[in-house]
Structures are given as structure tokens and as C-alpha cells.
mmCIF file of C-alpha atoms in Angstrom:
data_model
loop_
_atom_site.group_PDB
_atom_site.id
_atom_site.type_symbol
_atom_site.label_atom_id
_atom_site.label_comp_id
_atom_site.label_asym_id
_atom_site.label_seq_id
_atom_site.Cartn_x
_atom_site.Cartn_y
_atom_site.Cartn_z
ATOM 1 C CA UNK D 1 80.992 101.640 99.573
ATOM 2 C CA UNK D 2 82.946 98.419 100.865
ATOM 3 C CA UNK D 3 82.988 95.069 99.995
ATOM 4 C CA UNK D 4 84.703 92.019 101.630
ATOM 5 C CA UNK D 5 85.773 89.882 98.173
ATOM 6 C CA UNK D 6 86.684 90.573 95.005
ATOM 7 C CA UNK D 7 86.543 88.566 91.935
ATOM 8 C CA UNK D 8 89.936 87.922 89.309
ATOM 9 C CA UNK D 9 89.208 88.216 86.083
ATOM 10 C CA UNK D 10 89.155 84.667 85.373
ATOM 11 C CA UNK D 11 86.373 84.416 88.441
ATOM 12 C CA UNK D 12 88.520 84.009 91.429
ATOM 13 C CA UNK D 13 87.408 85.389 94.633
ATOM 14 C CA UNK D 14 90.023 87.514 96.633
ATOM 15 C CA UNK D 15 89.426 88.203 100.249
ATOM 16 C CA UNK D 16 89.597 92.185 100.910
ATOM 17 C CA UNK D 17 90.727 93.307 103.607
ATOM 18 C CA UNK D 18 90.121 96.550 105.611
ATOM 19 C CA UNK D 19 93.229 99.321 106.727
ATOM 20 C CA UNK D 20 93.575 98.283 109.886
ATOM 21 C CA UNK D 21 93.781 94.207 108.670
ATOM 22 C CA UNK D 22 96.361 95.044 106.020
ATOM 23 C CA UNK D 23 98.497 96.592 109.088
ATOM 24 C CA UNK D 24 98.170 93.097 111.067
ATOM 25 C CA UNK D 25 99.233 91.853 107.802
ATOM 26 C CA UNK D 26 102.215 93.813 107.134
ATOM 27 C CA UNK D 27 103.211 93.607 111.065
ATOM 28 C CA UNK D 28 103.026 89.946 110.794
ATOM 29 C CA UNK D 29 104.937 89.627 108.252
ATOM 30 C CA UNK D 30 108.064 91.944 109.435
ATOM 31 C CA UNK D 31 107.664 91.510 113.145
ATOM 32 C CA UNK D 32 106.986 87.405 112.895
ATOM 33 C CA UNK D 33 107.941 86.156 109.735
ATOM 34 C CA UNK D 34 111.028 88.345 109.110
ATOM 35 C CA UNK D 35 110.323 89.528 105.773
ATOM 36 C CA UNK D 36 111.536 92.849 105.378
ATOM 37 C CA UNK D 37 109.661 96.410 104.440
ATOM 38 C CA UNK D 38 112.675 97.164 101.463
ATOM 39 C CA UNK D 39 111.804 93.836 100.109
ATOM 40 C CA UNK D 40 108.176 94.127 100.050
ATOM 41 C CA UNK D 41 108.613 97.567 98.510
ATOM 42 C CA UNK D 42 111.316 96.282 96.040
ATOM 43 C CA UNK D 43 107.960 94.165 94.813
ATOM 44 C CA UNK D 44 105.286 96.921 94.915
ATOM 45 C CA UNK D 45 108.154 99.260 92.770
ATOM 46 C CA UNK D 46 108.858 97.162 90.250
ATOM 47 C CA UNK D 47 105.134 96.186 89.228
ATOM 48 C CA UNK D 48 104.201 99.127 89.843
ATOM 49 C CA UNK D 49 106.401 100.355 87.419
ATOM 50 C CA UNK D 50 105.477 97.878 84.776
ATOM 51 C CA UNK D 51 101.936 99.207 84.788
ATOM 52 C CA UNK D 52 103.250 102.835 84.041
ATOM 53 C CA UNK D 53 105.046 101.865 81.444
ATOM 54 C CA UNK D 54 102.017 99.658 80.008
ATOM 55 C CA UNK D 55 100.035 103.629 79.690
ATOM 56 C CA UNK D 56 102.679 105.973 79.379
ATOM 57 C CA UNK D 57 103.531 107.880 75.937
ATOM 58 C CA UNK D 58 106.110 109.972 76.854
ATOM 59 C CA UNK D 59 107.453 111.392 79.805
ATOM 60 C CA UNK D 60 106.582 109.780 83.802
ATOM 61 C CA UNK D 61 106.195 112.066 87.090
ATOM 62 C CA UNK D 62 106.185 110.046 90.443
ATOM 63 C CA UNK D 63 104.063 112.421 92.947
ATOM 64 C CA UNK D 64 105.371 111.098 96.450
ATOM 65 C CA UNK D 65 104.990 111.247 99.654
ATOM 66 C CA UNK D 66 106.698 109.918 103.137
ATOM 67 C CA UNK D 67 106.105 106.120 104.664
ATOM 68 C CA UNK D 68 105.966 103.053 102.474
ATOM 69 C CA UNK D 69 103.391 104.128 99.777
ATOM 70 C CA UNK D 70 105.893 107.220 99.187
ATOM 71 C CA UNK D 71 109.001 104.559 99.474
ATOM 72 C CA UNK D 72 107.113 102.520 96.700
ATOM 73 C CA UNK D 73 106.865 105.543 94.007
ATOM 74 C CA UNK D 74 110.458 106.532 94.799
ATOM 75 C CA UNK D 75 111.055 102.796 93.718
ATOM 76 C CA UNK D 76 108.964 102.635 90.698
ATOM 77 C CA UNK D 77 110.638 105.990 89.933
ATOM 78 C CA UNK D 78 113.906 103.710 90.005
ATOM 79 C CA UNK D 79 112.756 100.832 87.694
ATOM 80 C CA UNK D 80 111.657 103.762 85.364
ATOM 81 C CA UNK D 81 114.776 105.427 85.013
ATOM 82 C CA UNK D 82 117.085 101.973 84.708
ATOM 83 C CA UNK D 83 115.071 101.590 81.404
ATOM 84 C CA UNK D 84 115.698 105.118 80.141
ATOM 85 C CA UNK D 85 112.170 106.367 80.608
ATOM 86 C CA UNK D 86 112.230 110.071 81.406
ATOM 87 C CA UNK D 87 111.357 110.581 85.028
ATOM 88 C CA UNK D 88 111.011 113.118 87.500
ATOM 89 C CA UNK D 89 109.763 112.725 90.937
ATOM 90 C CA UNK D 90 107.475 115.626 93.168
ATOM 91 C CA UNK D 91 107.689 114.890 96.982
ATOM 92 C CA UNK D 92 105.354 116.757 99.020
ATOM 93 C CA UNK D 93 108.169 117.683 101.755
ATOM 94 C CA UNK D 94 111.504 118.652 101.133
ATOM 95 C CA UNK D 95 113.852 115.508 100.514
ATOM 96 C CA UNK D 96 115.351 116.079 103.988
ATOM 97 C CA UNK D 97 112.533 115.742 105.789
ATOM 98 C CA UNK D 98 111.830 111.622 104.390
ATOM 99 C CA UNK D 99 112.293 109.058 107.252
ATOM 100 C CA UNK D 100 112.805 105.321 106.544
ATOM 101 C CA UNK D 101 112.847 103.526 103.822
ATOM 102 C CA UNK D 102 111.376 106.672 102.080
ATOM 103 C CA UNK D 103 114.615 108.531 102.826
ATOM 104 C CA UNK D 104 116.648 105.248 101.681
ATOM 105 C CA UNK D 105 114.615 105.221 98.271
ATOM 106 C CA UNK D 106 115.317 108.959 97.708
ATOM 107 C CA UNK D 107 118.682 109.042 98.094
ATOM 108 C CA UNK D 108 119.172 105.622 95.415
ATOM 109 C CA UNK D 109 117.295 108.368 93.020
ATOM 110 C CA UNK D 110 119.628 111.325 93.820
ATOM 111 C CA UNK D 111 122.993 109.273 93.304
ATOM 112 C CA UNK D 112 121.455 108.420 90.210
ATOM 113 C CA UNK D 113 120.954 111.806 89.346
ATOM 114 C CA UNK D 114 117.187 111.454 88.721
ATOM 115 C CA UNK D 115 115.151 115.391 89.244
ATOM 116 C CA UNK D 116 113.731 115.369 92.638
ATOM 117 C CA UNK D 117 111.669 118.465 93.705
ATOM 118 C CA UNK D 118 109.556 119.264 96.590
ATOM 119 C CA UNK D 119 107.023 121.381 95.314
ATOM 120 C CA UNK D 120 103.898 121.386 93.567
ATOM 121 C CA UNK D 121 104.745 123.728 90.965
ATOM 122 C CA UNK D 122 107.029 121.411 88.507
ATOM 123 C CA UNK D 123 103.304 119.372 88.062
ATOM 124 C CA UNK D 124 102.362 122.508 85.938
ATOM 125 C CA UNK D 125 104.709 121.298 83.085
ATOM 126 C CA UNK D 126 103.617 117.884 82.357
ATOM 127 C CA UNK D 127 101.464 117.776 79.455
ATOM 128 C CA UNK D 128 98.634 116.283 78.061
ATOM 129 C CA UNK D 129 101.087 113.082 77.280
ATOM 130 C CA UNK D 130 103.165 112.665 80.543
ATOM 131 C CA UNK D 131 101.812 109.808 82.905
ATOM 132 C CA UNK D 132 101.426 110.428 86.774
ATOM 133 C CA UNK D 133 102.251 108.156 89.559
ATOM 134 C CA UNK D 134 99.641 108.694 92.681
ATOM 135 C CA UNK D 135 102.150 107.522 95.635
ATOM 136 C CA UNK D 136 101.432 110.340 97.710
ATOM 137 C CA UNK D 137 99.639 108.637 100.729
ATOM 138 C CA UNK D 138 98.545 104.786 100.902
ATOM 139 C CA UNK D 139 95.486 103.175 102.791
ATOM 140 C CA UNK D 140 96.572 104.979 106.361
ATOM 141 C CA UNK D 141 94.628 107.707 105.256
ATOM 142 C CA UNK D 142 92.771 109.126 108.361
ATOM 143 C CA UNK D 143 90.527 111.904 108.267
ATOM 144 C CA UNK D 144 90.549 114.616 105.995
ATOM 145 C CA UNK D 145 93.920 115.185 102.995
ATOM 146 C CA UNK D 146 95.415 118.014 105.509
ATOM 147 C CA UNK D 147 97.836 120.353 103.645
ATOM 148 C CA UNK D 148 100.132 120.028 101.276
ATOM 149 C CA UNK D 149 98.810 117.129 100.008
ATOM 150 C CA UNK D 150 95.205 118.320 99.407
ATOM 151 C CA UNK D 151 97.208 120.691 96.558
ATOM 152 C CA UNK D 152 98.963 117.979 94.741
ATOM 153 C CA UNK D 153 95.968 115.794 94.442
ATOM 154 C CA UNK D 154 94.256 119.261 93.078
ATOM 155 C CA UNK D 155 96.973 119.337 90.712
ATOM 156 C CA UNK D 156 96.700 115.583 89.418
ATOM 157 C CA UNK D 157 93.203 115.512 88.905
ATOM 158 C CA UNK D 158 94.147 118.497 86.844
ATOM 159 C CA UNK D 159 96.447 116.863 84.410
ATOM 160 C CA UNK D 160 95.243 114.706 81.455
ATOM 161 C CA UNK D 161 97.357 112.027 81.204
ATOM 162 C CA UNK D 162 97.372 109.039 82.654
ATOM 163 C CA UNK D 163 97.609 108.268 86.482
ATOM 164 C CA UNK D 164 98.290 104.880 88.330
ATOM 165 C CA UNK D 165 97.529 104.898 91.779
ATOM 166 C CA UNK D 166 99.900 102.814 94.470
ATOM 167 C CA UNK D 167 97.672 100.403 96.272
ATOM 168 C CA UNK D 168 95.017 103.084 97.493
ATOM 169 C CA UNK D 169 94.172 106.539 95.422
ATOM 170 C CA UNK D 170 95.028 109.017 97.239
ATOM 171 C CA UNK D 171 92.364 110.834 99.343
ATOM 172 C CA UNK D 172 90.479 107.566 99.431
ATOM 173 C CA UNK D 173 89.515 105.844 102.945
ATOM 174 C CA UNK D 174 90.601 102.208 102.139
ATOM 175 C CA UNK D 175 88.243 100.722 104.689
ATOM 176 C CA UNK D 176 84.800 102.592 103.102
ATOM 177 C CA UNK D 177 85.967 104.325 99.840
ATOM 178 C CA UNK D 178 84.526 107.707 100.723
ATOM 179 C CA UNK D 179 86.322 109.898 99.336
ATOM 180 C CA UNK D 180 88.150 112.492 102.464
ATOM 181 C CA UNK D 181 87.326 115.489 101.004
ATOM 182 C CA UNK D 182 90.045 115.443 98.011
ATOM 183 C CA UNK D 183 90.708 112.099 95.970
ATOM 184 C CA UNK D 184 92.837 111.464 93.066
ATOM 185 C CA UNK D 185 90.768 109.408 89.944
ATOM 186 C CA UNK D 186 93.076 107.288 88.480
ATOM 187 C CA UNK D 187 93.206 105.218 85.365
ATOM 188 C CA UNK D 188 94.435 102.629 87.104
ATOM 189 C CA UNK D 189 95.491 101.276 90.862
ATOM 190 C CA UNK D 190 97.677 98.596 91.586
ATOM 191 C CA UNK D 191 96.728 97.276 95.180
ATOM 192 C CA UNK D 192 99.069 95.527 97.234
ATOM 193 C CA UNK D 193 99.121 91.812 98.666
ATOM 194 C CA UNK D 194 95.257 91.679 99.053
ATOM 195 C CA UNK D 195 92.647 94.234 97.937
ATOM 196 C CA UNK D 196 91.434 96.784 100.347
ATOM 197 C CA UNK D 197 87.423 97.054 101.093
ATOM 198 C CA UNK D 198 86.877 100.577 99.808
ATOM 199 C CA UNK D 199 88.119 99.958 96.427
ATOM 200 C CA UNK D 200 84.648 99.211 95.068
ATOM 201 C CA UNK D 201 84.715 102.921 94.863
ATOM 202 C CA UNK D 202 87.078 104.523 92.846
ATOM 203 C CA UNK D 203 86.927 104.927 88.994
ATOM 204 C CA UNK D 204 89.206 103.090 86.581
ATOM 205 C CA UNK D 205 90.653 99.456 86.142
ATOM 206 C CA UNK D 206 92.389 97.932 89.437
ATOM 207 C CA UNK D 207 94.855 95.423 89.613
ATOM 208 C CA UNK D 208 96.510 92.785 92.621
ATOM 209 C CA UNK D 209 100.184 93.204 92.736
ATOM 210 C CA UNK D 210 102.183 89.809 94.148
ATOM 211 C CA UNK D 211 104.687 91.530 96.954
ATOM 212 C CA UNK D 212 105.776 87.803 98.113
ATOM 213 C CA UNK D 213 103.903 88.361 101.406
ATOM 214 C CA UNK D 214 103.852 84.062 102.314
ATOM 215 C CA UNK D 215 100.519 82.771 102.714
ATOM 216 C CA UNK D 216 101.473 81.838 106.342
ATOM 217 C CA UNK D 217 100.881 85.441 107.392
ATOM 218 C CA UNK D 218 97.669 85.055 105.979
ATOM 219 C CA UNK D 219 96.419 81.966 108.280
ATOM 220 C CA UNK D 220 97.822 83.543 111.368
ATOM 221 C CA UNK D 221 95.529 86.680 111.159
ATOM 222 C CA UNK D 222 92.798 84.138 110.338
ATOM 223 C CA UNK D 223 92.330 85.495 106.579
ATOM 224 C CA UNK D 224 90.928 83.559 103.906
ATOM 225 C CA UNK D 225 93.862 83.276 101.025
ATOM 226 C CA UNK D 226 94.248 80.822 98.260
ATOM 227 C CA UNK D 227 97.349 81.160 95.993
ATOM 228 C CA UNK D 228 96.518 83.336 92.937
ATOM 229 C CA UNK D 229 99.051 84.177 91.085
ATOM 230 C CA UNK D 230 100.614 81.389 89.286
ATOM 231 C CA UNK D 231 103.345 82.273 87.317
ATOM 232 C CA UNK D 232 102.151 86.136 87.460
ATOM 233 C CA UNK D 233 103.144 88.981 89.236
ATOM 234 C CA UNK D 234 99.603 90.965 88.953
ATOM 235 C CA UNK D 235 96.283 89.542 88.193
ATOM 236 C CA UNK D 236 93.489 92.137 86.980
ATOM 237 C CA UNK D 237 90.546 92.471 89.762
ATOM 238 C CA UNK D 238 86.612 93.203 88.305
ATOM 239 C CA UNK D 239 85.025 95.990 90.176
#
């Protein structure tokens, strides 16, 4: 299922916007405006990280992959561990094999001396308690979740704690919100700059995060944006 608005939980209507829209968007905005990917993903981190927090109970493990929706959980991871919240992060590829600002978020973590691993296994020791970051893929999702990936999100829906999903759940199309074969069900996403169409579908509650993208960007690709956010970084989006 997709839909083309959303409603803020004070009533607002939010313009969603399908995968290949949000790429106009995000190529606007670095290729024309100038704003750069790190500081975009500085944003998504941060929030992202105060949502975590806001359902955690004990322990935090960040399952990431490459690109920017990896680069965001590496982030988050970050934010975590600067407030002495246990944290351990899962990539799906050995650390070596990160590119761009994935690779620059990863090595932040290991000169911090945060655990990073690079295999599925480690998820077998979080318990009931420890809280789960979904940053393994994003809303470029194509297809079906081709290995390894289809094992990790086996392995989160697995767990019992809590999982927050980075802007799309992983194993979700974020165009039509069928699921591609194997989807993570999160407790919560947090959805980046402007909702994406097939998040009518998945389960739990969904929040907008604010990742400064100006509203200039917006009126270029001919998208229908009004300010939302006030003095907030999130708002909270009815399904």
C-alpha cells in the first residue's frame, strides 16, 4: 500500500514522496544547493539516536549496512556511546569493505574504541532487554533482500527488544510498502526529510526527522512542503 500525504499528529498534512523523488531530493540538495551528505547524516544520527534512547533499557546494537542509511546507524551508534550507553555495532560486510561516508563513520567508532563486528552471530547475545537499530539498507531497496542481509533481518525479527528503523525498515519497498521477501517490524521508524509512500505499511509508530534539507530544494523538484517543525527536531506522523 502507498499513499501520497501523511497527517502530523496535530493534523498537518506532509507530502510523501516516492524512492526515486527522495533521490531528486537528496541530489538537489548536494549537487545544487551545496549541502553536504556528512551533514545531513550528522542530523539523521543524532535523532535517530534520541529515539533509541527514548525505548532502550539496557544495552543498544546498531545492525548496519554500507551507503548513507548504514552511515546514519554508524552515527547514531556515535551519539550513543558519547552518552555512555553501551553499544555495539553489526555491519553486514567486513569494516574494510565500507565506501564513503559509511567508511568515514566507521572509523570515528573504531578510534573510539566502540565493538564493531561483521557478522551475524554477535546478534545471538542480545537479550530480551537490548534495543536494535534497523540501518541495514534505506529506501534504495530494489528487488528482493539478496544475501547477507536477508540473515540479519532473520535475526532481528528474532530478538524481543525493541527496534527503530532508519528512515525505511529494512526489506521494505519505500515506493509500495510490499514487503521484498524479508522485512524487519519495528517498533518504531524515524523517516527522513519527508515521508516515503510505502510507509502506510509497516507496523509500529513512525516519526519525521528534521535533517535541515532547505525548503528551496523542495520547490525546485516541484514538491508541496510547508515548514513543520517549529522549534522540533521530529514530529510524530499518524498512520
Amino acid at each position: 500500500m502507498s499513499r501520497n500525504s501523511f497527517r502530523t499528529s496535530t493534523g498537518r498534512s506532509v507530502t510523501a514522496v516516492t524512492a526515486d523523488e527522495m533521490r531528486d531530493v537528496d541530489r538537489i540538495a548536494v549537487e545544487d544547493v551545496g549541502l553536504q551528505l556528512l551533514q545531513m547524516m550528522e542530523n539523521a544520527g543524532r535523532i535517530l539516536a534520541w529515539h533509541v534512547r527514548d525505548v532502550r533499557e539496557s544495552d543498544v546494537v546498531v545492525v548496519a549496512g554500507n551507503g548513507g542509511n548504514g552511515g546514519g546507524g554508524l552515527t547514531c551508534a556515535r551519539h550513543l556511546a558519547n552518552r555512555d550507553i553501551p553499544v555495539r555495532v553489526v555491519l553486514e560486510r567486513p569494516s574494510e569493505e565500507l565506501s564513503g561516508a559509511a567508511a568515514h563513520q566507521c572509523h570515528i567508532l573504531d578510534e573510539m574504541n566502540v565493538s564493531v563486528t561483521s557478522s551475524v552471530e554477535p546478534l545471538a547475545d542480545a537479550d530480551e532487554q537490548t534495543a536494535i537499530v534497523d540501518a541495514l539498507i534505506g529506501y534504495g531497496l530494489t528487488g528482493n533482500v539478496r544475501p547477507p542481509a536477508d540473515a540479519y533481518i532473520d535475526r532481528m525479527n528474532d530478538l524481543s527488544g525493541p527496534t527503530v528503523s532508519l528512515d525505511v525498515p529494512s526489506g521494505i519497498d519505500a515506493t509500495t510498502g510490499e514487503s521484498l521477501d524479508e522485512a524487519v517490524s519495528p517498533a518504531r521508524t524515524v523517516t527522513l526529510a519527508l515521508p516515503k509512500t510505502g510507509l502506510d505499511a509497516p507496523t509500529g509508530k513512525l516519526y519525521l526527522a528534521d535533517i535541515s534539507i532547505p525548503r528551496t530544494v523542495y520547490v525546485r523538484l516541484d514538491i508541496d512542503y510547508e515548514p513543520l517543525f517549529g522549534d522540533d527536531d521530529w514530529v510524530r506522523l499518524e498512520q
